[in-house]
Amino acid sequence: MKLVGAERLTTPGLPRAVLGILIGALIGLVPVGLAAAAGLAISPAHLLLFGYLGGLLGWLTGIGAFRFWIAWALGRPIDPAEEHAAHGRAGDRSRYFRFTTDHKVIGLQYLTTFLGLLFVAGTFALLMRLELAAPGQQLLDRDAYNTIMSTHGTLMIFVALNAIVGGLGNYLVPLMIGARDMAFPKLNALSYWLVPPALLVVLLNPLFGGYDTGWTAYPPLSERANLGQQAFVSGFITLGVSSILSAVNFLVTVAGLRAPGMRISRLPIFVWSLVVTTSIVLLATSVVAAGLTMLLFDRLLGTSFFAPAGGGDPILYQHLFWFYSHPAVYIMAVPAFGAILEVAPVFARKPLFAYPLAVASFIAIGILSFMVWAHHMFVSGMADFLHIPIMVTTELISVPTGIVFLSALGTIWLGRIRFASPMLWVFGFLWCFLIGGVTGVYLADVPTNIYLTDSYFVVAHFHYTIVGGMIFGLFAGIYHWFPKFTGRIFDDGWAKAHFWLFFLGFNATFLPMFAAGIEGMRRRVADYPPELGPLNLWISASAFAIAVSMVVFAVGVVRALRSGPVAAANPWRALTLEWQVSSPPPVENFERPPIVTSGPYDYGAPLPGRSGRVPEPVGARR
Amino acid sequence: MGLEARRHLVIAGAIWAVASALGIAAVLAVGRILPVVASREAGIVDGAFVLLTAVSVPVLMLVVVGLVYSAIRFRARPGEDGEGDGPPIHGHRALEVGWLVVTLGLVGFLALYGSIGLIEIRGGERHDLRVEATALQWQWRFAYPDLGITSKELVVPVGERIQVTITSRDVVHSFSVPAFGVKMDAVPGRTTTVTVTPTEIGGYGVQCAELCGFGHTRMTADVAVVSAADFEAWVAQQRQAAQP
């Protein structure tokens, strides 16, 4: 059925959602208008707040996020055909642009949205590196630099938090545990459709004057910053709500929808990583949302939670912020650990080494991640007695993180390693995260932290952990599951060109930043002393190698989708459940619930391993 | 364990031991990591840098040797075992426990060493000279309450213990003198302190290390460490300049 004109705007979908933003924003502005008419002082901040809230609800209504719940609440029967249509039909491209409840569609919606955002935020990074290519001012004044830097940081944090969890997680978790979908498919779709308005409002922050506080938004600076700061707060809180909804969904799904025989001792390690991650999301996100809401109150209502003039304390904000934002580092890293440990056994053709210990280490990371936040605050002026316990817990978290290395190295050791493109990213991850981990010790240790904090050493360190960890894990996963997602094989030459350009470009960009930091170069500056010029020129040039690699990736994806060879169900001969169904899987995943009779990593079993025997896929006996 | 598996372990272990020894020797031979060490505190920080780097060499080498050795020796060759699997090893109890014990031991050592370093750097309340540093968007102001003078640059006598009390008039800034190895935030509504003993006469810089808005990049000031006699002369000159 082809929709035309007015009909397009009355049926749930993107056109109606865009119209919904406009109508919702107008309705949202009504109370502000009434307040103005009553003689109350209103400011652009009120317009933005109420306009955004109204626009957000209008968008969700327009896309059709509430229609089933509204019908249910009014006691109206829900048309099964409509509910079925919301799940989508195989081969129907329009389902990717609708409120679709199929977890595979939602997974790919998340993945493409955040990959797109990765390109946008990466472009911001290139602008920064152009400015920093030489001492003095190049193309950005300091206000523009601060806004670009802040927006780059904020958007990349969003990518790191959501690309694996929302993208790979949504697609794979139900398949890996033998379920037909997530526990709450409509809630899942709502989680995704909260994302676009949040990203849009943050992206549009330059229209509101930008903001110059980085992604950390420390008050009092953030209380004085332009209206762009409020755009940041609005987007951040919206994404927080989306993350919490999605976390509940993951936890219930894994707890309740596992196929017969899928004991927790047989859960794929990637599923375990998401269980831990979403538990952290559930427990920590509300704390930062509270902190940001208090910031908003200080800005809009004249409270003084963080304003010293009214008796508030700026350090309280830092505690609230980092109480979420350090665990958030593990929200980014643990799913990457899961993806890496999922991929390594397939290409080493060996069982995952020390699986129970790896699971225990994930859980330990999850618990310890709540006890280390104040290592971001060693020079903040917080009480001195906090330094030593926080240093100890910070160093302690390296023990479970070390288990990830034990598990990966133990898996690779004595294996029959195939260097297909996913395995290259596994090796790349191990190198980069090793550098991130080792340099992390200098930041955990209080004496060296005092020297290094807020320097380029920190910039290098967190890019090694977040890009070296999360992004390498993401690409290991994307190349590994690309045939499953798309039904196409990614060209090996393009994949390897992408890896080597990215890997070499990344190391050439970020290794020298450790040196810049030790030389005393501060982070978040638009300029630096002339003697650091040559080093920074080298860094800027290398950053463009990363950009080129991402173009190679984009071309490779387009080529594979248009003309890649058709993928078999199980091209890597892996044993987990998602490989036992067609590529891409049917809409209902499994015709009948699979019965699981063995573990996900029984490679080489039974003996002997050298006989060249091809194992049959034992993960799923129907 | 099979004979061949043991052979791999012995060879890789030997490479690791040699690489680690060479690496540690190189770190100790270089002996200094910070570009400028102009205070007692910077000396402590530099010592910590050298020790942490020496400790991290064997850790780094363990993973690097493991990865490179595996990539070369355990790569599936086309034609030879190309489709085969590796041995079905699910774990190794002694290795897992040993790994945990060693990493826990390392953490214990680092935590103890870091705690001692922190106590050494703080070094108690005793001081010879007080300086009040005030941060505001976007400049530094220094006052010497016991001498009754103010200044736009930080001038301190060599060898004396200086207590800097730091306040901010507006947003969070950070008082950072890389050559002294000290850094402390300037928080509005609070007073923070650092104590530092300069050991080398020379010119250095103080820079704001916490993002504080538009002028953050340019929020720097000069630091001069001078002899006791030069300091007296500078104080006299400042007093004279302050007279009408």
Tab-separated table of C-alpha atoms in Angstrom, chain B:
chain	number	residue	atom	x	y	z
B	1	MET	CA	51.391	-31.492	29.475
B	2	GLY	CA	52.745	-32.729	26.173
B	3	LEU	CA	56.411	-32.440	25.292
B	4	GLU	CA	55.731	-29.979	22.504
B	5	ALA	CA	53.500	-27.796	24.675
B	6	ARG	CA	56.274	-27.671	27.276
B	7	ARG	CA	58.826	-26.726	24.598
B	8	HIS	CA	56.674	-23.757	23.539
B	9	LEU	CA	56.405	-22.569	27.142
B	10	VAL	CA	60.155	-22.824	27.742
B	11	ILE	CA	61.073	-20.940	24.560
B	12	ALA	CA	58.501	-18.175	25.062
B	13	GLY	CA	59.421	-17.958	28.757
B	14	ALA	CA	63.082	-17.499	27.878
B	15	ILE	CA	62.276	-14.771	25.339
B	16	TRP	CA	60.090	-13.055	27.960
B	17	ALA	CA	62.810	-13.217	30.630
B	18	VAL	CA	65.480	-11.771	28.328
B	19	ALA	CA	63.183	-9.042	26.955
B	20	SER	CA	62.077	-8.069	30.469
B	21	ALA	CA	65.623	-7.932	31.792
B	22	LEU	CA	66.736	-5.776	28.846
B	23	GLY	CA	63.719	-3.499	29.261
B	24	ILE	CA	64.238	-3.022	32.994
B	25	ALA	CA	67.948	-2.358	32.436
B	26	ALA	CA	67.061	0.286	29.824
B	27	VAL	CA	64.595	2.005	32.173
B	28	LEU	CA	67.119	2.068	35.021
B	29	ALA	CA	69.861	3.288	32.672
B	30	VAL	CA	67.725	6.228	31.531
B	31	GLY	CA	66.955	6.823	35.209
B	32	ARG	CA	64.709	9.867	34.815
B	33	ILE	CA	61.381	10.329	33.087
B	34	LEU	CA	60.118	13.825	33.940
B	35	PRO	CA	61.610	16.531	31.683
B	36	VAL	CA	62.232	18.961	34.558
B	37	VAL	CA	62.669	18.109	38.236
B	38	ALA	CA	62.915	21.360	40.202
B	39	SER	CA	61.542	20.417	43.623
B	40	ARG	CA	61.694	17.776	46.316
B	41	GLU	CA	58.163	16.690	45.362
B	42	ALA	CA	58.981	16.351	41.660
B	43	GLY	CA	61.897	14.121	42.712
B	44	ILE	CA	59.491	11.782	44.509
B	45	VAL	CA	57.115	11.752	41.524
B	46	ASP	CA	59.988	11.019	39.133
B	47	GLY	CA	61.131	8.152	41.366
B	48	ALA	CA	57.600	6.725	41.212
B	49	PHE	CA	57.617	7.044	37.407
B	50	VAL	CA	60.855	5.096	37.129
B	51	LEU	CA	59.693	2.353	39.486
B	52	LEU	CA	56.256	1.954	37.830
B	53	THR	CA	57.884	1.812	34.404
B	54	ALA	CA	60.336	-0.848	35.571
B	55	VAL	CA	57.495	-2.898	37.080
B	56	SER	CA	55.337	-2.556	33.966
B	57	VAL	CA	58.059	-3.863	31.612
B	58	PRO	CA	57.626	-7.576	32.501
B	59	VAL	CA	53.824	-7.213	32.399
B	60	LEU	CA	53.981	-5.572	28.988
B	61	MET	CA	56.443	-8.173	27.718
B	62	LEU	CA	54.344	-11.085	28.985
B	63	VAL	CA	51.402	-10.110	26.785
B	64	VAL	CA	53.492	-8.931	23.832
B	65	VAL	CA	55.627	-12.089	23.760
B	66	GLY	CA	52.493	-14.207	24.212
B	67	LEU	CA	50.757	-12.490	21.293
B	68	VAL	CA	53.699	-12.376	18.898
B	69	TYR	CA	54.790	-15.938	19.681
B	70	SER	CA	51.237	-17.220	19.180
B	71	ALA	CA	50.781	-15.253	15.968
B	72	ILE	CA	53.940	-16.836	14.535
B	73	ARG	CA	53.912	-20.372	15.945
B	74	PHE	CA	50.205	-21.148	16.287
B	75	ARG	CA	49.008	-19.664	13.018
B	76	ALA	CA	47.090	-22.281	11.033
B	77	ARG	CA	49.063	-22.993	7.881
B	78	PRO	CA	47.022	-23.547	4.746
B	79	GLY	CA	47.097	-27.222	3.829
B	80	GLU	CA	48.700	-28.300	7.077
B	81	ASP	CA	46.141	-28.731	9.826
B	82	GLY	CA	44.214	-25.999	8.073
B	83	GLU	CA	40.806	-27.241	9.141
B	84	GLY	CA	41.810	-28.789	12.480
B	85	ASP	CA	41.052	-27.615	15.972
B	86	GLY	CA	43.407	-26.903	18.824
B	87	PRO	CA	43.617	-29.127	21.896
B	88	PRO	CA	40.461	-29.007	24.081
B	89	ILE	CA	42.062	-27.174	27.016
B	90	HIS	CA	39.354	-25.469	29.096
B	91	GLY	CA	41.606	-24.105	31.784
B	92	HIS	CA	44.561	-24.799	34.047
B	93	ARG	CA	43.902	-24.572	37.775
B	94	ALA	CA	47.482	-23.942	38.918
B	95	LEU	CA	48.060	-21.286	36.267
B	96	GLU	CA	44.799	-19.500	37.115
B	97	VAL	CA	45.543	-19.470	40.836
B	98	GLY	CA	49.147	-18.456	40.224
B	99	TRP	CA	48.051	-15.580	37.943
B	100	LEU	CA	45.641	-14.335	40.624
B	101	VAL	CA	48.271	-14.564	43.376
B	102	VAL	CA	50.913	-12.745	41.333
B	103	THR	CA	48.584	-9.927	40.232
B	104	LEU	CA	47.244	-9.533	43.788
B	105	GLY	CA	50.825	-9.402	45.091
B	106	LEU	CA	51.701	-6.724	42.515
B	107	VAL	CA	48.669	-4.687	43.548
B	108	GLY	CA	49.622	-4.964	47.216
B	109	PHE	CA	53.144	-3.767	46.456
B	110	LEU	CA	51.953	-0.857	44.277
B	111	ALA	CA	49.359	0.229	46.829
B	112	LEU	CA	51.939	0.254	49.621
B	113	TYR	CA	54.467	2.108	47.484
B	114	GLY	CA	51.886	4.678	46.362
B	115	SER	CA	50.696	5.276	49.931
B	116	ILE	CA	54.237	5.904	51.140
B	117	GLY	CA	54.781	8.232	48.169
B	118	LEU	CA	51.637	10.216	48.978
B	119	ILE	CA	52.622	10.629	52.636
B	120	GLU	CA	56.124	11.697	51.576
B	121	ILE	CA	54.793	14.268	49.108
B	122	ARG	CA	52.365	15.785	51.595
B	123	GLY	CA	55.178	15.887	54.179
B	124	GLY	CA	53.302	17.548	57.052
B	125	GLU	CA	52.193	21.084	57.828
B	126	ARG	CA	55.603	22.650	58.535
B	127	HIS	CA	56.537	25.472	56.170
B	128	ASP	CA	58.870	28.472	55.899
B	129	LEU	CA	56.853	30.748	53.654
B	130	ARG	CA	53.161	31.169	52.892
B	131	VAL	CA	51.808	32.141	49.496
B	132	GLU	CA	48.142	32.697	48.665
B	133	ALA	CA	47.303	31.824	45.080
B	134	THR	CA	44.007	33.193	43.774
B	135	ALA	CA	42.569	31.900	40.517
B	136	LEU	CA	40.038	33.830	38.479
B	137	GLN	CA	38.930	33.788	34.868
B	138	TRP	CA	41.597	33.867	33.471
B	139	GLN	CA	44.620	34.773	35.529
B	140	TRP	CA	46.634	33.970	38.613
B	141	ARG	CA	47.306	36.351	41.501
B	142	PHE	CA	49.797	35.655	44.260
B	143	ALA	CA	49.948	37.259	47.700
B	144	TYR	CA	52.571	36.836	50.405
B	145	PRO	CA	50.574	37.548	53.600
B	146	ASP	CA	53.604	37.469	55.916
B	147	LEU	CA	55.509	39.898	53.724
B	148	GLY	CA	52.612	42.124	52.747
B	149	ILE	CA	53.201	41.988	49.013
B	150	THR	CA	51.295	40.802	45.946
B	151	SER	CA	52.518	39.698	42.545
B	152	LYS	CA	51.421	38.432	39.142
B	153	GLU	CA	54.282	35.934	39.045
B	154	LEU	CA	55.166	33.335	41.633
B	155	VAL	CA	58.653	34.035	43.020
B	156	VAL	CA	59.995	31.683	45.673
B	157	PRO	CA	63.348	31.196	47.405
B	158	VAL	CA	65.211	27.970	46.679
B	159	GLY	CA	65.390	25.313	49.395
B	160	GLU	CA	62.556	26.685	51.532
B	161	ARG	CA	59.314	24.921	52.180
B	162	ILE	CA	56.512	26.904	50.581
B	163	GLN	CA	52.868	26.430	51.490
B	164	VAL	CA	50.534	27.578	48.752
B	165	THR	CA	46.910	28.090	49.783
B	166	ILE	CA	44.665	28.115	46.743
B	167	THR	CA	41.274	29.737	46.270
B	168	SER	CA	39.093	30.593	43.308
B	169	ARG	CA	36.926	33.625	42.720
B	170	ASP	CA	34.627	32.047	40.123
B	171	VAL	CA	34.858	28.507	38.658
B	172	VAL	CA	37.056	25.472	39.297
B	173	HIS	CA	40.646	26.031	38.185
B	174	SER	CA	43.737	23.962	38.929
B	175	PHE	CA	47.116	25.165	40.159
B	176	SER	CA	49.673	23.123	38.241
B	177	VAL	CA	53.444	23.579	38.182
B	178	PRO	CA	54.832	20.627	36.192
B	179	ALA	CA	58.435	21.397	37.171
B	180	PHE	CA	57.452	21.101	40.850
B	181	GLY	CA	55.365	17.953	40.336
B	182	VAL	CA	52.393	19.534	42.115
B	183	LYS	CA	48.806	20.120	41.072
B	184	MET	CA	45.768	21.121	43.136
B	185	ASP	CA	42.348	22.392	42.126
B	186	ALA	CA	41.181	25.864	43.019
B	187	VAL	CA	37.587	25.341	44.160
B	188	PRO	CA	35.242	28.268	44.782
B	189	GLY	CA	34.048	28.214	48.375
B	190	ARG	CA	36.985	26.118	49.571
B	191	THR	CA	40.637	26.612	50.370
B	192	THR	CA	43.050	23.942	49.208
B	193	THR	CA	46.777	23.738	49.896
B	194	VAL	CA	49.930	22.267	48.446
B	195	THR	CA	53.378	22.363	49.970
B	196	VAL	CA	56.472	22.371	47.808
B	197	THR	CA	60.215	22.711	48.341
B	198	PRO	CA	61.931	24.075	45.207
B	199	THR	CA	65.430	22.713	44.737
B	200	GLU	CA	66.647	24.234	41.459
B	201	ILE	CA	67.048	27.932	40.690
B	202	GLY	CA	65.393	28.806	37.357
B	203	GLY	CA	62.313	29.977	35.496
B	204	TYR	CA	59.248	27.726	35.212
B	205	GLY	CA	55.512	28.099	34.654
B	206	VAL	CA	52.224	27.673	36.474
B	207	GLN	CA	49.273	26.724	34.293
B	208	CYS	CA	45.584	26.179	34.885
B	209	ALA	CA	44.954	22.449	34.469
B	210	GLU	CA	41.161	22.370	34.868
B	211	LEU	CA	38.976	23.476	31.969
B	212	CYS	CA	37.706	26.903	33.002
B	213	GLY	CA	36.164	28.364	29.872
B	214	PHE	CA	37.188	30.633	27.021
B	215	GLY	CA	40.565	31.764	28.360
B	216	HIS	CA	41.669	28.411	29.843
B	217	THR	CA	44.390	27.932	27.243
B	218	ARG	CA	46.033	31.250	28.117
B	219	MET	CA	45.719	30.976	31.898
B	220	THR	CA	49.413	30.704	32.715
B	221	ALA	CA	51.875	32.626	34.852
B	222	ASP	CA	55.631	32.659	35.406
B	223	VAL	CA	57.330	30.897	38.278
B	224	ALA	CA	60.830	31.922	39.376
B	225	VAL	CA	62.946	30.031	41.868
B	226	VAL	CA	65.668	32.387	43.125
B	227	SER	CA	68.413	32.420	45.724
B	228	ALA	CA	67.643	33.694	49.232
B	229	ALA	CA	69.462	36.964	48.515
B	230	ASP	CA	67.631	37.512	45.229
B	231	PHE	CA	64.354	36.799	46.971
B	232	GLU	CA	65.075	39.472	49.613
B	233	ALA	CA	65.867	41.930	46.849
B	234	TRP	CA	62.697	41.031	44.938
B	235	VAL	CA	60.561	41.483	48.086
B	236	ALA	CA	62.094	44.899	48.720
B	237	GLN	CA	61.494	45.900	45.124
B	238	GLN	CA	57.847	44.766	45.276
B	239	ARG	CA	57.320	46.773	48.463
B	240	GLN	CA	58.858	49.827	46.890
B	241	ALA	CA	56.698	49.483	43.793
B	242	ALA	CA	53.627	49.252	46.016
B	243	GLN	CA	54.494	52.582	47.756
B	244	PRO	CA	52.669	55.598	46.314
